Amino acid sequence: MALDTLSETKAFGGVQGVYSHASAATGTDMTFSVYLPPHHDGARLPVLWFLSGLTCTHANVTEKGEFRAACAQHGIAFIAPDTSPRGDDVPDAADEYDFGKGAGFYVDATCQPWAKHYRMRSYIEDELPSLVAEHFPLDMARQSICGHSMGGHGALTIALRNPDRFRSVSAFSPIVAPSQVPWGEKALGRYLGDDRSAWREYDAVALIEDGARHPHMLVDQGTADNFLAEQLQTSQLSIACAKAGMEPAIRMQEGYDHSYYFISTFMAEHVAWHASRINAA
Protein backbone atom coordinates (compact mmCIF):
# COMPACT_ATOMS: atom_id res chain seq x y z
CA MET A 1 0.00 0.00 0.00
CA ALA A 2 1.43 3.36 -1.05
CA LEU A 3 2.17 6.00 1.56
CA ASP A 4 2.88 9.73 1.07
CA THR A 5 5.09 11.59 3.54
CA LEU A 6 3.69 15.03 4.37
CA SER A 7 6.30 15.96 6.98
CA GLU A 8 8.97 14.45 9.19
CA THR A 9 10.57 16.36 12.08
CA LYS A 10 13.13 15.32 14.68
CA ALA A 11 11.77 15.35 18.24
CA PHE A 12 13.23 13.91 21.48
CA GLY A 13 15.78 12.00 19.43
CA GLY A 14 13.10 10.35 17.30
CA VAL A 15 10.98 11.40 14.34
CA GLN A 16 7.49 12.89 14.31
CA GLY A 17 5.90 12.23 10.93
CA VAL A 18 2.61 12.98 9.23
CA TYR A 19 1.51 10.76 6.36
CA SER A 20 -1.40 10.22 3.97
CA HIS A 21 -2.68 7.39 1.83
CA ALA A 22 -5.64 6.34 -0.27
CA SER A 23 -7.92 4.28 1.96
CA ALA A 24 -9.89 1.37 0.55
CA ALA A 25 -11.98 1.22 3.72
CA THR A 26 -13.25 4.81 3.54
CA GLY A 27 -12.85 5.42 -0.18
CA THR A 28 -10.98 8.65 0.62
CA ASP A 29 -7.50 9.93 1.32
CA MET A 30 -6.68 9.61 5.02
CA THR A 31 -4.03 11.41 7.08
CA PHE A 32 -2.39 10.14 10.26
CA SER A 33 0.69 10.82 12.38
CA VAL A 34 3.39 8.47 13.68
CA TYR A 35 6.03 9.24 16.29
CA LEU A 36 9.00 6.85 16.20
CA PRO A 37 11.23 7.08 19.28
CA PRO A 38 15.01 6.76 18.94
CA HIS A 39 15.89 3.13 18.25
CA HIS A 40 18.61 0.91 16.90
CA ASP A 41 18.60 -0.44 13.35
CA GLY A 42 16.62 -3.65 13.22
CA ALA A 43 14.54 -2.81 16.29
CA ARG A 44 10.81 -3.51 16.25
CA LEU A 45 8.87 -0.99 18.31
CA PRO A 46 5.73 -1.58 20.37
CA VAL A 47 2.75 0.55 19.37
CA LEU A 48 0.42 2.86 21.29
CA TRP A 49 -2.60 4.01 19.29
CA PHE A 50 -4.40 7.23 20.19
CA LEU A 51 -7.96 7.90 18.99
CA SER A 52 -9.12 11.52 19.11
CA GLY A 53 -12.49 13.02 19.94
CA LEU A 54 -15.26 15.02 18.30
CA THR A 55 -14.17 17.74 15.82
CA CYS A 56 -10.54 16.56 16.01
CA THR A 57 -8.05 15.25 13.46
CA HIS A 58 -4.68 13.56 13.99
CA ALA A 59 -3.24 17.04 14.60
CA ASN A 60 -4.83 17.74 17.99
CA VAL A 61 -2.94 15.15 20.00
CA THR A 62 0.13 15.39 17.75
CA GLU A 63 0.49 19.08 18.53
CA LYS A 64 -0.90 19.28 22.08
CA GLY A 65 -0.71 15.81 23.62
CA GLU A 66 2.83 16.05 25.07
CA PHE A 67 3.51 12.34 24.59
CA ARG A 68 6.86 12.36 22.79
CA ALA A 69 9.21 12.62 25.78
CA ALA A 70 7.49 9.67 27.48
CA CYS A 71 7.38 7.62 24.27
CA ALA A 72 11.09 8.29 23.71
CA GLN A 73 11.86 7.26 27.30
CA HIS A 74 9.91 3.99 27.02
CA GLY A 75 10.68 3.20 23.38
CA ILE A 76 7.06 3.20 22.17
CA ALA A 77 5.76 4.28 18.77
CA PHE A 78 2.69 6.53 18.93
CA ILE A 79 0.11 6.49 16.12
CA ALA A 80 -2.72 9.03 15.81
CA PRO A 81 -5.32 8.44 13.07
CA ASP A 82 -8.02 10.86 11.91
CA THR A 83 -11.53 10.67 13.38
CA SER A 84 -13.56 10.32 10.17
CA PRO A 85 -13.30 10.27 6.38
CA ARG A 86 -12.58 13.60 4.65
CA GLY A 87 -13.16 15.02 1.19
CA ASP A 88 -15.61 17.02 -0.91
CA ASP A 89 -17.55 13.88 -1.86
CA VAL A 90 -17.98 12.68 1.73
CA PRO A 91 -21.46 13.38 3.16
CA ASP A 92 -21.48 15.69 6.14
CA ALA A 93 -23.73 17.54 8.56
CA ALA A 94 -21.97 20.87 8.34
CA ASP A 95 -24.01 22.57 11.04
CA GLU A 96 -23.63 19.67 13.53
CA TYR A 97 -20.26 19.42 15.28
CA ASP A 98 -21.19 16.04 16.79
CA PHE A 99 -22.05 14.23 13.55
CA GLY A 100 -20.48 13.76 10.13
CA LYS A 101 -16.91 14.81 9.39
CA GLY A 102 -14.87 14.80 12.57
CA ALA A 103 -17.43 12.55 14.27
CA GLY A 104 -17.04 9.09 12.77
CA PHE A 105 -17.52 7.40 16.17
CA TYR A 106 -15.26 4.53 15.06
CA VAL A 107 -18.18 2.57 13.58
CA ASP A 108 -18.82 0.93 10.23
CA ALA A 109 -21.97 2.76 9.15
CA THR A 110 -24.77 0.71 7.62
CA CYS A 111 -27.25 3.48 6.75
CA GLN A 112 -27.19 5.73 3.72
CA PRO A 113 -25.61 8.09 2.81
CA TRP A 114 -23.00 7.28 5.45
CA ALA A 115 -22.26 3.62 4.68
CA LYS A 116 -20.03 4.25 1.66
CA HIS A 117 -17.34 6.26 3.48
CA TYR A 118 -17.93 6.09 7.23
CA ARG A 119 -16.09 2.83 7.88
CA MET A 120 -13.77 3.89 10.67
CA ARG A 121 -13.98 0.56 12.48
CA SER A 122 -12.56 -1.29 9.48
CA TYR A 123 -10.03 1.46 8.93
CA ILE A 124 -8.70 1.45 12.52
CA GLU A 125 -8.96 -2.28 13.22
CA ASP A 126 -7.78 -3.63 9.86
CA GLU A 127 -6.51 -1.32 7.14
CA LEU A 128 -4.32 1.15 9.01
CA PRO A 129 -2.55 -1.51 11.13
CA SER A 130 -1.64 -3.38 7.95
CA LEU A 131 -0.36 -0.17 6.36
CA VAL A 132 1.84 0.93 9.26
CA ALA A 133 3.20 -2.59 9.74
CA GLU A 134 4.38 -2.47 6.12
CA HIS A 135 6.07 0.93 6.31
CA PHE A 136 7.39 1.31 9.86
CA PRO A 137 9.59 -0.81 12.20
CA LEU A 138 6.76 -1.93 14.45
CA ASP A 139 6.16 -5.01 16.58
CA MET A 140 2.46 -5.60 15.97
CA ALA A 141 2.44 -8.33 18.62
CA ARG A 142 2.84 -5.57 21.21
CA GLN A 143 0.01 -3.05 20.84
CA SER A 144 -2.00 -0.92 23.25
CA ILE A 145 -4.66 1.72 22.65
CA CYS A 146 -5.76 4.99 24.20
CA GLY A 147 -8.27 7.73 23.35
CA HIS A 148 -10.09 10.88 24.40
CA SER A 149 -13.86 11.48 24.60
CA MET A 150 -15.33 9.97 21.40
CA GLY A 151 -11.87 8.47 20.93
CA GLY A 152 -12.04 7.08 24.45
CA HIS A 153 -15.26 5.37 23.38
CA GLY A 154 -13.40 4.04 20.36
CA ALA A 155 -10.41 2.81 22.37
CA LEU A 156 -12.54 1.02 24.96
CA THR A 157 -14.80 -0.69 22.43
CA ILE A 158 -11.97 -1.71 20.11
CA ALA A 159 -9.96 -3.16 23.00
CA LEU A 160 -12.98 -4.98 24.43
CA ARG A 161 -13.68 -6.51 21.01
CA ASN A 162 -9.99 -7.40 20.51
CA PRO A 163 -8.52 -8.20 23.95
CA ASP A 164 -5.90 -10.53 22.49
CA ARG A 165 -4.55 -7.81 20.20
CA PHE A 166 -4.32 -4.91 22.67
CA ARG A 167 -2.37 -5.56 25.86
CA SER A 168 -3.87 -2.53 27.60
CA VAL A 169 -6.43 0.22 27.07
CA SER A 170 -6.74 3.67 28.58
CA ALA A 171 -9.02 6.63 28.07
CA PHE A 172 -9.40 10.26 28.95
CA SER A 173 -13.00 11.42 29.49
CA PRO A 174 -14.53 8.57 27.44
CA ILE A 175 -18.12 8.25 26.30
CA VAL A 176 -18.64 4.94 28.10
CA ALA A 177 -22.29 4.24 27.26
CA PRO A 178 -23.08 5.97 23.93
CA SER A 179 -26.37 4.09 23.59
CA GLN A 180 -27.67 6.04 26.57
CA VAL A 181 -26.41 9.62 25.98
CA PRO A 182 -27.32 12.28 23.39
CA TRP A 183 -24.04 12.24 21.47
CA GLY A 184 -24.14 8.48 21.05
CA GLU A 185 -27.86 8.12 20.39
CA LYS A 186 -27.59 10.65 17.60
CA ALA A 187 -24.51 9.10 16.00
CA LEU A 188 -25.36 5.43 16.40
CA GLY A 189 -28.98 5.96 15.35
CA ARG A 190 -28.05 7.73 12.14
CA TYR A 191 -25.02 5.63 11.23
CA LEU A 192 -26.53 2.25 12.19
CA GLY A 193 -30.31 2.65 12.19
CA ASP A 194 -33.05 2.25 14.77
CA ASP A 195 -32.26 -1.31 15.88
CA ARG A 196 -30.51 -0.67 19.19
CA SER A 197 -29.23 -4.23 19.36
CA ALA A 198 -26.86 -3.28 16.52
CA TRP A 199 -25.44 -0.50 18.67
CA ARG A 200 -24.21 -2.76 21.47
CA GLU A 201 -20.90 -3.71 19.84
CA TYR A 202 -20.06 0.02 19.82
CA ASP A 203 -20.88 0.63 23.48
CA ALA A 204 -18.31 -0.23 26.18
CA VAL A 205 -20.87 -0.75 28.93
CA ALA A 206 -23.05 -2.93 26.68
CA LEU A 207 -20.03 -4.97 25.55
CA ILE A 208 -19.11 -5.69 29.17
CA GLU A 209 -22.72 -6.57 29.96
CA ASP A 210 -22.63 -8.97 26.99
CA GLY A 211 -19.48 -10.71 28.22
CA ALA A 212 -16.51 -8.76 26.83
CA ARG A 213 -13.57 -8.37 29.19
CA HIS A 214 -10.17 -6.70 29.31
CA PRO A 215 -7.72 -7.17 32.19
CA HIS A 216 -5.82 -3.88 31.85
CA MET A 217 -7.98 -0.74 31.73
CA LEU A 218 -7.23 2.80 32.94
CA VAL A 219 -9.66 5.75 32.79
CA ASP A 220 -8.99 9.33 33.85
CA GLN A 221 -11.99 11.66 34.15
CA GLY A 222 -11.94 15.29 35.26
CA THR A 223 -14.50 16.29 37.88
CA ALA A 224 -14.89 19.76 36.29
CA ASP A 225 -15.67 18.31 32.84
CA ASN A 226 -18.86 20.03 31.68
CA PHE A 227 -19.81 16.93 29.63
CA LEU A 228 -19.51 14.48 32.53
CA ALA A 229 -23.12 14.31 33.75
CA GLU A 230 -24.95 14.29 30.42
CA GLN A 231 -22.59 12.72 27.86
CA LEU A 232 -19.81 10.76 29.60
CA GLN A 233 -21.39 9.18 32.69
CA THR A 234 -18.23 7.48 33.94
CA SER A 235 -20.12 5.88 36.81
CA GLN A 236 -21.90 3.56 34.37
CA LEU A 237 -18.55 2.02 33.44
CA SER A 238 -17.67 1.57 37.11
CA ILE A 239 -20.97 -0.21 37.76
CA ALA A 240 -20.67 -2.48 34.70
CA CYS A 241 -17.10 -3.45 35.57
CA ALA A 242 -18.00 -4.18 39.20
CA LYS A 243 -20.83 -6.46 38.12
CA ALA A 244 -18.48 -8.24 35.69
CA GLY A 245 -15.72 -8.72 38.22
CA MET A 246 -13.36 -6.40 36.35
CA GLU A 247 -11.07 -4.09 38.32
CA PRO A 248 -10.12 -1.14 36.10
CA ALA A 249 -8.29 1.91 37.42
CA ILE A 250 -10.96 4.62 37.15
CA ARG A 251 -9.58 7.88 38.52
CA MET A 252 -11.66 11.00 39.07
CA GLN A 253 -9.22 13.88 38.75
CA GLU A 254 -10.31 16.83 40.87
CA GLY A 255 -10.82 20.13 39.05
CA TYR A 256 -9.80 19.01 35.56
CA ASP A 257 -11.95 19.70 32.49
CA HIS A 258 -12.33 18.08 29.05
CA SER A 259 -9.44 19.85 27.35
CA TYR A 260 -5.92 18.98 26.24
CA TYR A 261 -4.65 20.75 29.36
CA PHE A 262 -6.15 17.77 31.19
CA ILE A 263 -4.89 15.19 28.69
CA SER A 264 -1.34 16.57 28.60
CA THR A 265 -1.19 16.60 32.41
CA PHE A 266 -1.63 12.82 32.63
CA MET A 267 -0.37 11.67 29.22
CA ALA A 268 3.09 10.69 30.46
CA GLU A 269 1.48 8.56 33.19
CA HIS A 270 -0.65 6.79 30.58
CA VAL A 271 2.36 6.10 28.37
CA ALA A 272 4.31 4.69 31.33
CA TRP A 273 1.31 2.60 32.41
CA HIS A 274 0.99 1.14 28.92
CA ALA A 275 4.76 0.59 28.73
CA SER A 276 4.73 -1.63 31.82
CA ARG A 277 2.14 -3.85 30.14
CA ILE A 278 3.13 -3.62 26.51
CA ASN A 279 6.74 -4.57 27.31
CA ALA A 280 5.80 -7.41 29.65
CA ALA A 281 7.04 -10.83 28.61
Coordinates of C-alpha atoms in Angstrom, one line a residue:
M1 CA 0.0 0.0 0.0
A2 CA 1.4 3.4 -1.0
L3 CA 2.2 6.0 1.6
D4 CA 2.9 9.7 1.1
T5 CA 5.1 11.6 3.5
L6 CA 3.7 15.0 4.4
S7 CA 6.3 16.0 7.0
E8 CA 9.0 14.5 9.2
T9 CA 10.6 16.4 12.1
K10 CA 13.1 15.3 14.7
A11 CA 11.8 15.3 18.2
F12 CA 13.2 13.9 21.5
G13 CA 15.8 12.0 19.4
G14 CA 13.1 10.3 17.3
V15 CA 11.0 11.4 14.3
Q16 CA 7.5 12.9 14.3
G17 CA 5.9 12.2 10.9
V18 CA 2.6 13.0 9.2
Y19 CA 1.5 10.8 6.4
S20 CA -1.4 10.2 4.0
H21 CA -2.7 7.4 1.8
A22 CA -5.6 6.3 -0.3
S23 CA -7.9 4.3 2.0
A24 CA -9.9 1.4 0.5
A25 CA -12.0 1.2 3.7
T26 CA -13.2 4.8 3.5
G27 CA -12.9 5.4 -0.2
T28 CA -11.0 8.7 0.6
D29 CA -7.5 9.9 1.3
M30 CA -6.7 9.6 5.0
T31 CA -4.0 11.4 7.1
F32 CA -2.4 10.1 10.3
S33 CA 0.7 10.8 12.4
V34 CA 3.4 8.5 13.7
Y35 CA 6.0 9.2 16.3
L36 CA 9.0 6.9 16.2
P37 CA 11.2 7.1 19.3
P38 CA 15.0 6.8 18.9
H39 CA 15.9 3.1 18.3
H40 CA 18.6 0.9 16.9
D41 CA 18.6 -0.4 13.3
G42 CA 16.6 -3.6 13.2
A43 CA 14.5 -2.8 16.3
R44 CA 10.8 -3.5 16.3
L45 CA 8.9 -1.0 18.3
P46 CA 5.7 -1.6 20.4
V47 CA 2.8 0.5 19.4
L48 CA 0.4 2.9 21.3
W49 CA -2.6 4.0 19.3
F50 CA -4.4 7.2 20.2
L51 CA -8.0 7.9 19.0
S52 CA -9.1 11.5 19.1
G53 CA -12.5 13.0 19.9
L54 CA -15.3 15.0 18.3
T55 CA -14.2 17.7 15.8
C56 CA -10.5 16.6 16.0
T57 CA -8.1 15.3 13.5
H58 CA -4.7 13.6 14.0
A59 CA -3.2 17.0 14.6
N60 CA -4.8 17.7 18.0
V61 CA -2.9 15.2 20.0
T62 CA 0.1 15.4 17.8
E63 CA 0.5 19.1 18.5
K64 CA -0.9 19.3 22.1
G65 CA -0.7 15.8 23.6
E66 CA 2.8 16.0 25.1
F67 CA 3.5 12.3 24.6
R68 CA 6.9 12.4 22.8
A69 CA 9.2 12.6 25.8
A70 CA 7.5 9.7 27.5
C71 CA 7.4 7.6 24.3
A72 CA 11.1 8.3 23.7
Q73 CA 11.9 7.3 27.3
H74 CA 9.9 4.0 27.0
G75 CA 10.7 3.2 23.4
I76 CA 7.1 3.2 22.2
A77 CA 5.8 4.3 18.8
F78 CA 2.7 6.5 18.9
I79 CA 0.1 6.5 16.1
A80 CA -2.7 9.0 15.8
P81 CA -5.3 8.4 13.1
D82 CA -8.0 10.9 11.9
T83 CA -11.5 10.7 13.4
S84 CA -13.6 10.3 10.2
P85 CA -13.3 10.3 6.4
R86 CA -12.6 13.6 4.7
G87 CA -13.2 15.0 1.2
D88 CA -15.6 17.0 -0.9
D89 CA -17.6 13.9 -1.9
V90 CA -18.0 12.7 1.7
P91 CA -21.5 13.4 3.2
D92 CA -21.5 15.7 6.1
A93 CA -23.7 17.5 8.6
A94 CA -22.0 20.9 8.3
D95 CA -24.0 22.6 11.0
E96 CA -23.6 19.7 13.5
Y97 CA -20.3 19.4 15.3
D98 CA -21.2 16.0 16.8
F99 CA -22.1 14.2 13.6
G100 CA -20.5 13.8 10.1
K101 CA -16.9 14.8 9.4
G102 CA -14.9 14.8 12.6
A103 CA -17.4 12.6 14.3
G104 CA -17.0 9.1 12.8
F105 CA -17.5 7.4 16.2
Y106 CA -15.3 4.5 15.1
V107 CA -18.2 2.6 13.6
D108 CA -18.8 0.9 10.2
A109 CA -22.0 2.8 9.2
T110 CA -24.8 0.7 7.6
C111 CA -27.2 3.5 6.8
Q112 CA -27.2 5.7 3.7
P113 CA -25.6 8.1 2.8
W114 CA -23.0 7.3 5.5
A115 CA -22.3 3.6 4.7
K116 CA -20.0 4.2 1.7
H117 CA -17.3 6.3 3.5
Y118 CA -17.9 6.1 7.2
R119 CA -16.1 2.8 7.9
M120 CA -13.8 3.9 10.7
R121 CA -14.0 0.6 12.5
S122 CA -12.6 -1.3 9.5
Y123 CA -10.0 1.5 8.9
I124 CA -8.7 1.4 12.5
E125 CA -9.0 -2.3 13.2
D126 CA -7.8 -3.6 9.9
E127 CA -6.5 -1.3 7.1
L128 CA -4.3 1.2 9.0
P129 CA -2.6 -1.5 11.1
S130 CA -1.6 -3.4 7.9
L131 CA -0.4 -0.2 6.4
V132 CA 1.8 0.9 9.3
A133 CA 3.2 -2.6 9.7
E134 CA 4.4 -2.5 6.1
H135 CA 6.1 0.9 6.3
F136 CA 7.4 1.3 9.9
P137 CA 9.6 -0.8 12.2
L138 CA 6.8 -1.9 14.5
D139 CA 6.2 -5.0 16.6
M140 CA 2.5 -5.6 16.0
A141 CA 2.4 -8.3 18.6
R142 CA 2.8 -5.6 21.2
Q143 CA 0.0 -3.0 20.8
S144 CA -2.0 -0.9 23.2
I145 CA -4.7 1.7 22.7
C146 CA -5.8 5.0 24.2
G147 CA -8.3 7.7 23.4
H148 CA -10.1 10.9 24.4
S149 CA -13.9 11.5 24.6
M150 CA -15.3 10.0 21.4
G151 CA -11.9 8.5 20.9
G152 CA -12.0 7.1 24.5
H153 CA -15.3 5.4 23.4
G154 CA -13.4 4.0 20.4
A155 CA -10.4 2.8 22.4
L156 CA -12.5 1.0 25.0
T157 CA -14.8 -0.7 22.4
I158 CA -12.0 -1.7 20.1
A159 CA -10.0 -3.2 23.0
L160 CA -13.0 -5.0 24.4
R161 CA -13.7 -6.5 21.0
N162 CA -10.0 -7.4 20.5
P163 CA -8.5 -8.2 24.0
D164 CA -5.9 -10.5 22.5
R165 CA -4.5 -7.8 20.2
F166 CA -4.3 -4.9 22.7
R167 CA -2.4 -5.6 25.9
S168 CA -3.9 -2.5 27.6
V169 CA -6.4 0.2 27.1
S170 CA -6.7 3.7 28.6
A171 CA -9.0 6.6 28.1
F172 CA -9.4 10.3 28.9
S173 CA -13.0 11.4 29.5
P174 CA -14.5 8.6 27.4
I175 CA -18.1 8.3 26.3
V176 CA -18.6 4.9 28.1
A177 CA -22.3 4.2 27.3
P178 CA -23.1 6.0 23.9
S179 CA -26.4 4.1 23.6
Q180 CA -27.7 6.0 26.6
V181 CA -26.4 9.6 26.0
P182 CA -27.3 12.3 23.4
W183 CA -24.0 12.2 21.5
G184 CA -24.1 8.5 21.1
E185 CA -27.9 8.1 20.4
K186 CA -27.6 10.6 17.6
A187 CA -24.5 9.1 16.0
L188 CA -25.4 5.4 16.4
G189 CA -29.0 6.0 15.4
R190 CA -28.1 7.7 12.1
Y191 CA -25.0 5.6 11.2
L192 CA -26.5 2.2 12.2
G193 CA -30.3 2.6 12.2
D194 CA -33.0 2.2 14.8
D195 CA -32.3 -1.3 15.9
R196 CA -30.5 -0.7 19.2
S197 CA -29.2 -4.2 19.4
A198 CA -26.9 -3.3 16.5
W199 CA -25.4 -0.5 18.7
R200 CA -24.2 -2.8 21.5
E201 CA -20.9 -3.7 19.8
Y202 CA -20.1 0.0 19.8
D203 CA -20.9 0.6 23.5
A204 CA -18.3 -0.2 26.2
V205 CA -20.9 -0.7 28.9
A206 CA -23.0 -2.9 26.7
L207 CA -20.0 -5.0 25.6
I208 CA -19.1 -5.7 29.2
E209 CA -22.7 -6.6 30.0
D210 CA -22.6 -9.0 27.0
G211 CA -19.5 -10.7 28.2
A212 CA -16.5 -8.8 26.8
R213 CA -13.6 -8.4 29.2
H214 CA -10.2 -6.7 29.3
P215 CA -7.7 -7.2 32.2
H216 CA -5.8 -3.9 31.9
M217 CA -8.0 -0.7 31.7
L218 CA -7.2 2.8 32.9
V219 CA -9.7 5.8 32.8
D220 CA -9.0 9.3 33.8
Q221 CA -12.0 11.7 34.1
G222 CA -11.9 15.3 35.3
T223 CA -14.5 16.3 37.9
A224 CA -14.9 19.8 36.3
D225 CA -15.7 18.3 32.8
N226 CA -18.9 20.0 31.7
F227 CA -19.8 16.9 29.6
L228 CA -19.5 14.5 32.5
A229 CA -23.1 14.3 33.7
E230 CA -25.0 14.3 30.4
Q231 CA -22.6 12.7 27.9
L232 CA -19.8 10.8 29.6
Q233 CA -21.4 9.2 32.7
T234 CA -18.2 7.5 33.9
S235 CA -20.1 5.9 36.8
Q236 CA -21.9 3.6 34.4
L237 CA -18.5 2.0 33.4
S238 CA -17.7 1.6 37.1
I239 CA -21.0 -0.2 37.8
A240 CA -20.7 -2.5 34.7
C241 CA -17.1 -3.5 35.6
A242 CA -18.0 -4.2 39.2
K243 CA -20.8 -6.5 38.1
A244 CA -18.5 -8.2 35.7
G245 CA -15.7 -8.7 38.2
M246 CA -13.4 -6.4 36.4
E247 CA -11.1 -4.1 38.3
P248 CA -10.1 -1.1 36.1
A249 CA -8.3 1.9 37.4
I250 CA -11.0 4.6 37.2
R251 CA -9.6 7.9 38.5
M252 CA -11.7 11.0 39.1
Q253 CA -9.2 13.9 38.7
E254 CA -10.3 16.8 40.9
G255 CA -10.8 20.1 39.0
Y256 CA -9.8 19.0 35.6
D257 CA -11.9 19.7 32.5
H258 CA -12.3 18.1 29.0
S259 CA -9.4 19.9 27.3
Y260 CA -5.9 19.0 26.2
Y261 CA -4.6 20.8 29.4
F262 CA -6.1 17.8 31.2
I263 CA -4.9 15.2 28.7
S264 CA -1.3 16.6 28.6
T265 CA -1.2 16.6 32.4
F266 CA -1.6 12.8 32.6
M267 CA -0.4 11.7 29.2
A268 CA 3.1 10.7 30.5
E269 CA 1.5 8.6 33.2
H270 CA -0.7 6.8 30.6
V271 CA 2.4 6.1 28.4
A272 CA 4.3 4.7 31.3
W273 CA 1.3 2.6 32.4
H274 CA 1.0 1.1 28.9
A275 CA 4.8 0.6 28.7
S276 CA 4.7 -1.6 31.8
R277 CA 2.1 -3.9 30.1
I278 CA 3.1 -3.6 26.5
N279 CA 6.7 -4.6 27.3
A280 CA 5.8 -7.4 29.6
A281 CA 7.0 -10.8 28.6

